[in-house]
Amino acid sequence: MVSVSDAQAIILNLVQPLDCQRDIEAVDLLTADSRILAVPVTSPLDFPHWDNSAMDGYAVRYEDVQHSSAEQPTVLEIVEDIPAGYQPKSTIQPGEAARIFTGAVIPAGADTVVMQEKTRREENRVYILAAPKLKEFVRHKASFYQAGTQLLPAGIKLNASEIAVLAAAQCPQLSVYRRPRVAIFSTGDELVSIEQALQPGQIVDSNQYALAALVKESGAEPLLLGIVKDDPVSLEKVIAHAVAIADIVLSSGGVSVGDYDYVEKILQSLSAKIHIRSVEMRPGKPLTVATFPITQSPVP
């Protein structure tokens, strides 16, 4: 009998990674949520794509405004309005400024943005009421990410934030690992499906549904093989089939010491190597974990 922590460690050590060549598939970005990235992603785009403003305010030359104060404001001529998505037409000359909005492209000649709250506008002139820092509120091209370098590494799970980054990088299709296939079946003459009417002594096979939900939640693909009667021939046939089609096989029932618990004997007859027979916990003490020599699929 092994402890719960030791059993967990044994099972995790038995797990074999998917093959980085055979087990990859291409998926669209909208279907990539919760998948595991198989190939590192790069982008031909810089982030940001261009120098842009991080604030609503005025694009200026730092040299012009470095000594500004409320008592002695710098007065600049506004030569252009630059909203987001607009390509600036002007080059900012000494004594000039451009009205700029968050996300908009910094015009040529400007190197600093003065936030709106530290200015006062009168017609086509702006009064700079406080000295900014050099390059303040300017997000520089490629300061977050440089084109051609690794954007996301292989092996990470793609969640909402990663999906957003990939969309911004214009990556419509990705290479991800296929979902591990997990075969699930339950054993016991007393079990019935949820559609069947209960007879005396019978119980509904709820374990199969719970296991399927947990498998989906973990990102794998459940393969439901139904209920198998307490018959050695039937059990051996189902287990052999499950091992052939799945990476992992989950069997609910049949591994205790009762007269109708056949699973362990069948595993041995199929040349499986048994790593765990029981775990030090209640309930759940009977737990068989085995691997097969060809597929090395753990079979709890």
mmCIF file of C-alpha atoms in Angstrom:
data_model
loop_
_atom_site.group_PDB
_atom_site.id
_atom_site.type_symbol
_atom_site.label_atom_id
_atom_site.label_comp_id
_atom_site.label_asym_id
_atom_site.label_seq_id
_atom_site.Cartn_x
_atom_site.Cartn_y
_atom_site.Cartn_z
ATOM 1 C CA MET A 1 0.000 0.000 0.000
ATOM 2 C CA VAL A 2 1.346 3.440 -0.934
ATOM 3 C CA SER A 3 0.530 6.904 0.332
ATOM 4 C CA VAL A 4 -1.615 9.290 -1.679
ATOM 5 C CA SER A 5 1.349 11.557 -2.435
ATOM 6 C CA ASP A 6 3.510 8.610 -3.519
ATOM 7 C CA ALA A 7 0.701 7.265 -5.710
ATOM 8 C CA GLN A 8 0.336 10.659 -7.353
ATOM 9 C CA ALA A 9 4.089 10.842 -7.993
ATOM 10 C CA ILE A 10 4.153 7.339 -9.480
ATOM 11 C CA ILE A 11 1.275 8.101 -11.837
ATOM 12 C CA LEU A 12 2.757 11.408 -12.988
ATOM 13 C CA ASN A 13 6.134 9.775 -13.624
ATOM 14 C CA LEU A 14 4.455 7.151 -15.789
ATOM 15 C CA VAL A 15 2.883 9.725 -18.062
ATOM 16 C CA GLN A 16 4.658 9.987 -21.417
ATOM 17 C CA PRO A 17 4.601 13.265 -23.385
ATOM 18 C CA LEU A 18 2.913 13.385 -26.756
ATOM 19 C CA ASP A 19 5.215 13.140 -29.759
ATOM 20 C CA CYS A 20 6.270 16.552 -31.078
ATOM 21 C CA GLN A 21 6.053 15.271 -34.659
ATOM 22 C CA ARG A 22 3.156 12.807 -34.831
ATOM 23 C CA ASP A 23 0.799 14.342 -32.299
ATOM 24 C CA ILE A 24 0.432 17.864 -33.704
ATOM 25 C CA GLU A 25 -2.606 19.309 -35.444
ATOM 26 C CA ALA A 26 -3.486 22.695 -36.913
ATOM 27 C CA VAL A 27 -6.445 24.590 -35.463
ATOM 28 C CA ASP A 28 -8.048 27.951 -36.080
ATOM 29 C CA LEU A 29 -7.425 30.614 -33.469
ATOM 30 C CA LEU A 30 -11.076 30.668 -32.369
ATOM 31 C CA THR A 31 -10.910 26.955 -31.531
ATOM 32 C CA ALA A 32 -7.491 27.089 -29.846
ATOM 33 C CA ASP A 33 -8.725 27.956 -26.352
ATOM 34 C CA SER A 34 -7.306 25.596 -23.686
ATOM 35 C CA ARG A 35 -5.091 23.810 -26.222
ATOM 36 C CA ILE A 36 -1.342 23.269 -25.721
ATOM 37 C CA LEU A 37 0.869 25.138 -28.167
ATOM 38 C CA ALA A 38 3.142 22.686 -29.996
ATOM 39 C CA VAL A 39 5.353 25.059 -31.991
ATOM 40 C CA PRO A 40 6.767 28.426 -30.841
ATOM 41 C CA VAL A 41 5.030 31.413 -32.409
ATOM 42 C CA THR A 42 6.775 34.408 -33.934
ATOM 43 C CA SER A 43 5.200 37.434 -35.574
ATOM 44 C CA PRO A 44 6.320 39.712 -38.398
ATOM 45 C CA LEU A 45 4.833 42.638 -36.478
ATOM 46 C CA ASP A 46 6.465 44.858 -33.875
ATOM 47 C CA PHE A 47 4.507 45.686 -30.707
ATOM 48 C CA PRO A 48 3.654 48.503 -30.658
ATOM 49 C CA HIS A 49 3.612 48.729 -34.452
ATOM 50 C CA TRP A 50 4.747 52.373 -34.268
ATOM 51 C CA ASP A 51 5.575 55.046 -31.699
ATOM 52 C CA ASN A 52 2.219 55.996 -30.168
ATOM 53 C CA SER A 53 0.738 58.031 -27.362
ATOM 54 C CA ALA A 54 -0.197 56.450 -24.036
ATOM 55 C CA MET A 55 -2.281 59.471 -23.067
ATOM 56 C CA ASP A 56 -4.669 62.104 -24.394
ATOM 57 C CA GLY A 57 -2.685 65.312 -24.612
ATOM 58 C CA TYR A 58 -0.207 67.096 -26.860
ATOM 59 C CA ALA A 59 2.756 65.762 -28.819
ATOM 60 C CA VAL A 60 5.656 68.182 -28.376
ATOM 61 C CA ARG A 61 9.403 68.618 -28.624
ATOM 62 C CA TYR A 62 10.875 68.128 -25.136
ATOM 63 C CA GLU A 63 13.400 70.841 -25.901
ATOM 64 C CA ASP A 64 10.525 73.332 -26.180
ATOM 65 C CA VAL A 65 8.743 72.468 -22.921
ATOM 66 C CA GLN A 66 11.408 71.271 -20.500
ATOM 67 C CA HIS A 67 11.220 74.466 -18.392
ATOM 68 C CA SER A 68 7.426 74.885 -18.415
ATOM 69 C CA SER A 69 5.524 75.734 -15.234
ATOM 70 C CA ALA A 70 2.162 77.126 -14.191
ATOM 71 C CA GLU A 71 3.832 80.462 -13.486
ATOM 72 C CA GLN A 72 5.730 80.494 -16.791
ATOM 73 C CA PRO A 73 3.883 78.237 -19.233
ATOM 74 C CA THR A 74 5.232 77.462 -22.663
ATOM 75 C CA VAL A 75 2.895 78.531 -25.455
ATOM 76 C CA LEU A 76 2.859 76.336 -28.589
ATOM 77 C CA GLU A 77 0.939 76.537 -31.851
ATOM 78 C CA ILE A 78 -1.326 73.517 -32.524
ATOM 79 C CA VAL A 79 -0.659 72.425 -36.102
ATOM 80 C CA GLU A 80 -2.607 69.154 -36.280
ATOM 81 C CA ASP A 81 -5.140 66.912 -34.520
ATOM 82 C CA ILE A 82 -4.110 63.256 -34.453
ATOM 83 C CA PRO A 83 -6.795 60.731 -33.420
ATOM 84 C CA ALA A 84 -6.108 56.999 -33.198
ATOM 85 C CA GLY A 85 -5.934 55.360 -36.615
ATOM 86 C CA TYR A 86 -4.819 58.560 -38.363
ATOM 87 C CA GLN A 87 -1.465 58.988 -40.121
ATOM 88 C CA PRO A 88 0.098 62.338 -39.096
ATOM 89 C CA LYS A 89 0.787 64.753 -41.945
ATOM 90 C CA SER A 90 2.903 67.317 -40.114
ATOM 91 C CA THR A 91 6.424 67.362 -38.747
ATOM 92 C CA ILE A 92 6.503 69.166 -35.411
ATOM 93 C CA GLN A 93 8.782 72.195 -35.634
ATOM 94 C CA PRO A 94 10.120 74.369 -32.789
ATOM 95 C CA GLY A 95 7.230 76.161 -31.094
ATOM 96 C CA GLU A 96 4.629 73.690 -32.409
ATOM 97 C CA ALA A 97 2.501 70.917 -30.940
ATOM 98 C CA ALA A 98 -0.075 68.388 -32.140
ATOM 99 C CA ARG A 99 -3.267 67.485 -30.317
ATOM 100 C CA ILE A 100 -3.007 63.723 -29.841
ATOM 101 C CA PHE A 101 -5.183 60.973 -28.424
ATOM 102 C CA THR A 102 -4.416 57.653 -26.746
ATOM 103 C CA GLY A 103 -3.063 55.103 -29.224
ATOM 104 C CA ALA A 104 -2.426 57.645 -31.963
ATOM 105 C CA VAL A 105 0.832 57.740 -33.920
ATOM 106 C CA ILE A 106 3.477 60.153 -32.640
ATOM 107 C CA PRO A 107 4.185 62.701 -35.402
ATOM 108 C CA ALA A 108 7.670 63.233 -36.767
ATOM 109 C CA GLY A 109 9.619 65.811 -34.798
ATOM 110 C CA ALA A 110 7.826 65.135 -31.499
ATOM 111 C CA ASP A 111 9.431 63.053 -28.764
ATOM 112 C CA THR A 112 7.202 63.641 -25.725
ATOM 113 C CA VAL A 113 3.516 63.773 -24.835
ATOM 114 C CA VAL A 114 2.166 66.256 -22.291
ATOM 115 C CA MET A 115 -1.014 64.944 -20.688
ATOM 116 C CA GLN A 116 -4.133 67.015 -21.262
ATOM 117 C CA GLU A 117 -4.594 67.785 -17.546
ATOM 118 C CA LYS A 118 -1.314 69.740 -17.506
ATOM 119 C CA THR A 119 -2.279 72.039 -20.348
ATOM 120 C CA ARG A 120 -4.714 74.807 -21.243
ATOM 121 C CA ARG A 121 -5.945 75.354 -24.764
ATOM 122 C CA GLU A 122 -6.995 78.638 -26.287
ATOM 123 C CA GLU A 123 -8.108 78.356 -29.914
ATOM 124 C CA ASN A 124 -5.082 77.085 -31.871
ATOM 125 C CA ARG A 125 -2.610 77.532 -29.024
ATOM 126 C CA VAL A 126 -1.815 75.298 -26.070
ATOM 127 C CA TYR A 127 -0.250 76.415 -22.787
ATOM 128 C CA ILE A 128 2.055 73.814 -21.202
ATOM 129 C CA LEU A 129 1.632 74.248 -17.442
ATOM 130 C CA ALA A 130 4.202 71.716 -16.191
ATOM 131 C CA ALA A 131 7.478 70.334 -17.484
ATOM 132 C CA PRO A 132 7.151 66.685 -18.608
ATOM 133 C CA LYS A 133 9.868 64.061 -18.544
ATOM 134 C CA LEU A 134 11.712 63.352 -21.777
ATOM 135 C CA LYS A 135 9.730 60.778 -23.853
ATOM 136 C CA GLU A 136 6.948 60.760 -21.271
ATOM 137 C CA PHE A 137 3.773 58.901 -22.356
ATOM 138 C CA VAL A 138 5.406 57.711 -25.575
ATOM 139 C CA ARG A 139 5.119 53.965 -26.256
ATOM 140 C CA HIS A 140 7.991 53.214 -28.595
ATOM 141 C CA LYS A 141 7.811 50.883 -31.557
ATOM 142 C CA ALA A 142 8.886 47.307 -30.661
ATOM 143 C CA SER A 143 9.277 48.186 -26.978
ATOM 144 C CA PHE A 144 6.989 45.289 -26.000
ATOM 145 C CA TYR A 145 7.921 42.818 -28.740
ATOM 146 C CA GLN A 146 10.352 42.843 -31.656
ATOM 147 C CA ALA A 147 9.270 41.246 -34.944
ATOM 148 C CA GLY A 148 10.850 37.869 -35.681
ATOM 149 C CA THR A 149 11.607 36.945 -32.080
ATOM 150 C CA GLN A 150 9.679 34.333 -30.118
ATOM 151 C CA LEU A 151 6.260 35.614 -29.129
ATOM 152 C CA LEU A 152 4.924 32.523 -27.313
ATOM 153 C CA PRO A 153 6.888 29.356 -26.458
ATOM 154 C CA ALA A 154 5.775 25.808 -27.182
ATOM 155 C CA GLY A 155 4.211 23.919 -24.294
ATOM 156 C CA ILE A 156 2.016 26.667 -22.860
ATOM 157 C CA LYS A 157 -1.748 26.426 -22.449
ATOM 158 C CA LEU A 158 -3.616 28.921 -24.599
ATOM 159 C CA ASN A 159 -6.033 30.929 -22.486
ATOM 160 C CA ALA A 160 -7.854 34.171 -23.216
ATOM 161 C CA SER A 161 -4.789 36.401 -22.804
ATOM 162 C CA GLU A 162 -2.676 34.275 -25.155
ATOM 163 C CA ILE A 163 -5.515 34.166 -27.689
ATOM 164 C CA ALA A 164 -5.673 37.972 -27.606
ATOM 165 C CA VAL A 165 -1.913 38.262 -28.185
ATOM 166 C CA LEU A 166 -2.089 35.828 -31.107
ATOM 167 C CA ALA A 167 -4.996 37.717 -32.638
ATOM 168 C CA ALA A 168 -3.058 40.986 -32.377
ATOM 169 C CA ALA A 169 -0.117 39.230 -34.037
ATOM 170 C CA GLN A 170 -2.424 38.153 -36.884
ATOM 171 C CA CYS A 171 -1.949 34.431 -36.323
ATOM 172 C CA PRO A 172 -5.156 32.849 -37.668
ATOM 173 C CA GLN A 173 -3.958 29.252 -37.370
ATOM 174 C CA LEU A 174 -1.779 27.454 -34.830
ATOM 175 C CA SER A 175 -0.014 24.140 -34.345
ATOM 176 C CA VAL A 176 -1.187 22.511 -31.128
ATOM 177 C CA TYR A 177 -0.867 19.086 -29.565
ATOM 178 C CA ARG A 178 -3.838 16.832 -30.139
ATOM 179 C CA ARG A 179 -6.003 16.222 -27.107
ATOM 180 C CA PRO A 180 -4.959 13.097 -25.169
ATOM 181 C CA ARG A 181 -7.523 10.325 -25.652
ATOM 182 C CA VAL A 182 -8.890 8.842 -22.439
ATOM 183 C CA ALA A 183 -11.002 5.690 -22.621
ATOM 184 C CA ILE A 184 -13.507 5.311 -19.768
ATOM 185 C CA PHE A 185 -15.620 2.321 -18.786
ATOM 186 C CA SER A 186 -17.353 1.063 -15.656
ATOM 187 C CA THR A 187 -17.609 -2.533 -14.476
ATOM 188 C CA GLY A 188 -20.305 -4.240 -12.460
ATOM 189 C CA ASP A 189 -23.473 -6.259 -12.955
ATOM 190 C CA GLU A 190 -25.253 -3.860 -10.620
ATOM 191 C CA LEU A 191 -24.737 -0.827 -12.868
ATOM 192 C CA VAL A 192 -27.327 0.663 -15.201
ATOM 193 C CA SER A 193 -27.254 3.678 -17.490
ATOM 194 C CA ILE A 194 -29.084 6.898 -16.661
ATOM 195 C CA GLU A 195 -31.813 5.998 -19.164
ATOM 196 C CA GLN A 196 -32.702 2.696 -17.525
ATOM 197 C CA ALA A 197 -35.271 2.182 -14.765
ATOM 198 C CA LEU A 198 -33.687 0.977 -11.546
ATOM 199 C CA GLN A 199 -34.409 -2.549 -10.357
ATOM 200 C CA PRO A 200 -33.769 -3.771 -6.787
ATOM 201 C CA GLY A 201 -30.037 -3.917 -6.094
ATOM 202 C CA GLN A 202 -29.045 -1.741 -9.057
ATOM 203 C CA ILE A 203 -27.301 1.654 -9.094
ATOM 204 C CA VAL A 204 -26.792 4.283 -11.788
ATOM 205 C CA ASP A 205 -23.338 4.491 -13.346
ATOM 206 C CA SER A 206 -22.618 8.092 -12.334
ATOM 207 C CA ASN A 207 -18.837 7.600 -12.192
ATOM 208 C CA GLN A 208 -18.522 7.476 -15.965
ATOM 209 C CA TYR A 209 -20.156 10.895 -16.289
ATOM 210 C CA ALA A 210 -18.033 12.425 -13.535
ATOM 211 C CA LEU A 211 -14.822 11.053 -15.043
ATOM 212 C CA ALA A 212 -15.790 12.258 -18.521
ATOM 213 C CA ALA A 213 -16.411 15.761 -17.169
ATOM 214 C CA LEU A 214 -13.051 15.791 -15.367
ATOM 215 C CA VAL A 215 -11.275 14.566 -18.489
ATOM 216 C CA LYS A 216 -12.841 17.346 -20.586
ATOM 217 C CA GLU A 217 -12.009 19.891 -17.897
ATOM 218 C CA SER A 218 -8.347 18.879 -18.078
ATOM 219 C CA GLY A 219 -8.269 19.357 -21.854
ATOM 220 C CA ALA A 220 -8.378 15.707 -22.914
ATOM 221 C CA GLU A 221 -10.895 13.810 -25.075
ATOM 222 C CA PRO A 222 -13.073 11.241 -23.261
ATOM 223 C CA LEU A 223 -13.932 8.017 -25.111
ATOM 224 C CA LEU A 224 -16.919 6.468 -23.348
ATOM 225 C CA LEU A 225 -17.013 2.675 -23.614
ATOM 226 C CA GLY A 226 -20.053 2.170 -21.408
ATOM 227 C CA ILE A 227 -20.772 -0.453 -18.769
ATOM 228 C CA VAL A 228 -19.039 -3.847 -18.816
ATOM 229 C CA LYS A 229 -20.521 -6.785 -16.961
ATOM 230 C CA ASP A 230 -18.520 -8.795 -14.421
ATOM 231 C CA ASP A 231 -17.400 -11.266 -17.034
ATOM 232 C CA PRO A 232 -13.671 -11.946 -17.617
ATOM 233 C CA VAL A 233 -14.043 -12.470 -21.354
ATOM 234 C CA SER A 234 -16.009 -9.265 -21.869
ATOM 235 C CA LEU A 235 -13.651 -7.294 -19.640
ATOM 236 C CA GLU A 236 -10.544 -8.513 -21.433
ATOM 237 C CA LYS A 237 -12.030 -7.600 -24.795
ATOM 238 C CA VAL A 238 -12.931 -4.085 -23.655
ATOM 239 C CA ILE A 239 -9.586 -3.449 -21.952
ATOM 240 C CA ALA A 240 -7.638 -4.628 -25.017
ATOM 241 C CA HIS A 241 -9.759 -2.364 -27.222
ATOM 242 C CA ALA A 242 -9.352 0.583 -24.854
ATOM 243 C CA VAL A 243 -5.575 0.252 -24.764
ATOM 244 C CA ALA A 244 -5.497 0.130 -28.570
ATOM 245 C CA ILE A 245 -7.457 3.372 -29.082
ATOM 246 C CA ALA A 246 -6.512 5.538 -26.091
ATOM 247 C CA ASP A 247 -3.513 7.096 -24.400
ATOM 248 C CA ILE A 248 -4.978 6.539 -20.946
ATOM 249 C CA VAL A 249 -7.634 4.083 -19.767
ATOM 250 C CA LEU A 250 -9.833 4.758 -16.740
ATOM 251 C CA SER A 251 -11.738 1.798 -15.337
ATOM 252 C CA SER A 252 -14.247 2.384 -12.559
ATOM 253 C CA GLY A 253 -14.662 -0.763 -10.469
ATOM 254 C CA GLY A 254 -13.366 -4.313 -10.523
ATOM 255 C CA VAL A 255 -10.017 -3.809 -8.741
ATOM 256 C CA SER A 256 -10.810 -4.829 -5.178
ATOM 257 C CA VAL A 257 -10.432 -8.338 -3.710
ATOM 258 C CA GLY A 258 -13.947 -9.640 -4.313
ATOM 259 C CA ASP A 259 -14.806 -12.752 -6.288
ATOM 260 C CA TYR A 260 -16.011 -10.627 -9.204
ATOM 261 C CA ASP A 261 -13.069 -8.229 -9.347
ATOM 262 C CA TYR A 262 -11.265 -9.419 -12.465
ATOM 263 C CA VAL A 263 -9.425 -6.343 -13.723
ATOM 264 C CA GLU A 264 -6.020 -6.972 -12.164
ATOM 265 C CA LYS A 265 -5.855 -10.561 -13.390
ATOM 266 C CA ILE A 266 -6.818 -9.461 -16.881
ATOM 267 C CA LEU A 267 -4.158 -6.761 -16.878
ATOM 268 C CA GLN A 268 -1.546 -9.360 -16.003
ATOM 269 C CA SER A 269 -2.792 -11.675 -18.754
ATOM 270 C CA LEU A 270 -2.357 -8.800 -21.218
ATOM 271 C CA SER A 271 1.306 -8.350 -20.134
ATOM 272 C CA ALA A 272 0.669 -5.157 -18.209
ATOM 273 C CA LYS A 273 3.077 -4.061 -15.517
ATOM 274 C CA ILE A 274 1.261 -3.186 -12.300
ATOM 275 C CA HIS A 275 2.733 -0.254 -10.370
ATOM 276 C CA ILE A 276 0.072 0.349 -7.709
ATOM 277 C CA ARG A 277 -2.452 -2.016 -6.130
ATOM 278 C CA SER A 278 -3.795 0.013 -3.228
ATOM 279 C CA VAL A 279 -3.539 3.502 -1.771
ATOM 280 C CA GLU A 280 -3.577 4.546 1.860
ATOM 281 C CA MET A 281 -6.883 6.419 1.863
ATOM 282 C CA ARG A 282 -10.555 5.853 2.578
ATOM 283 C CA PRO A 283 -12.649 5.655 0.512
ATOM 284 C CA GLY A 284 -10.620 4.695 -2.536
ATOM 285 C CA LYS A 285 -8.118 2.223 -1.100
ATOM 286 C CA PRO A 286 -8.388 -0.216 -4.040
ATOM 287 C CA LEU A 287 -6.524 1.493 -6.896
ATOM 288 C CA THR A 288 -4.702 -0.344 -9.655
ATOM 289 C CA VAL A 289 -2.287 1.508 -11.920
ATOM 290 C CA ALA A 290 -0.610 -0.362 -14.760
ATOM 291 C CA THR A 291 1.235 0.269 -18.018
ATOM 292 C CA PHE A 292 1.406 -1.802 -21.173
ATOM 293 C CA PRO A 293 4.712 -2.559 -22.903
ATOM 294 C CA ILE A 294 3.735 -1.124 -26.310
ATOM 295 C CA THR A 295 1.551 1.899 -25.591
ATOM 296 C CA GLN A 296 2.733 2.534 -22.032
ATOM 297 C CA SER A 297 -0.777 3.754 -21.273
ATOM 298 C CA PRO A 298 -1.433 4.073 -17.544
ATOM 299 C CA VAL A 299 -4.565 2.126 -16.614
ATOM 300 C CA PRO A 300 -5.960 3.187 -13.222
#
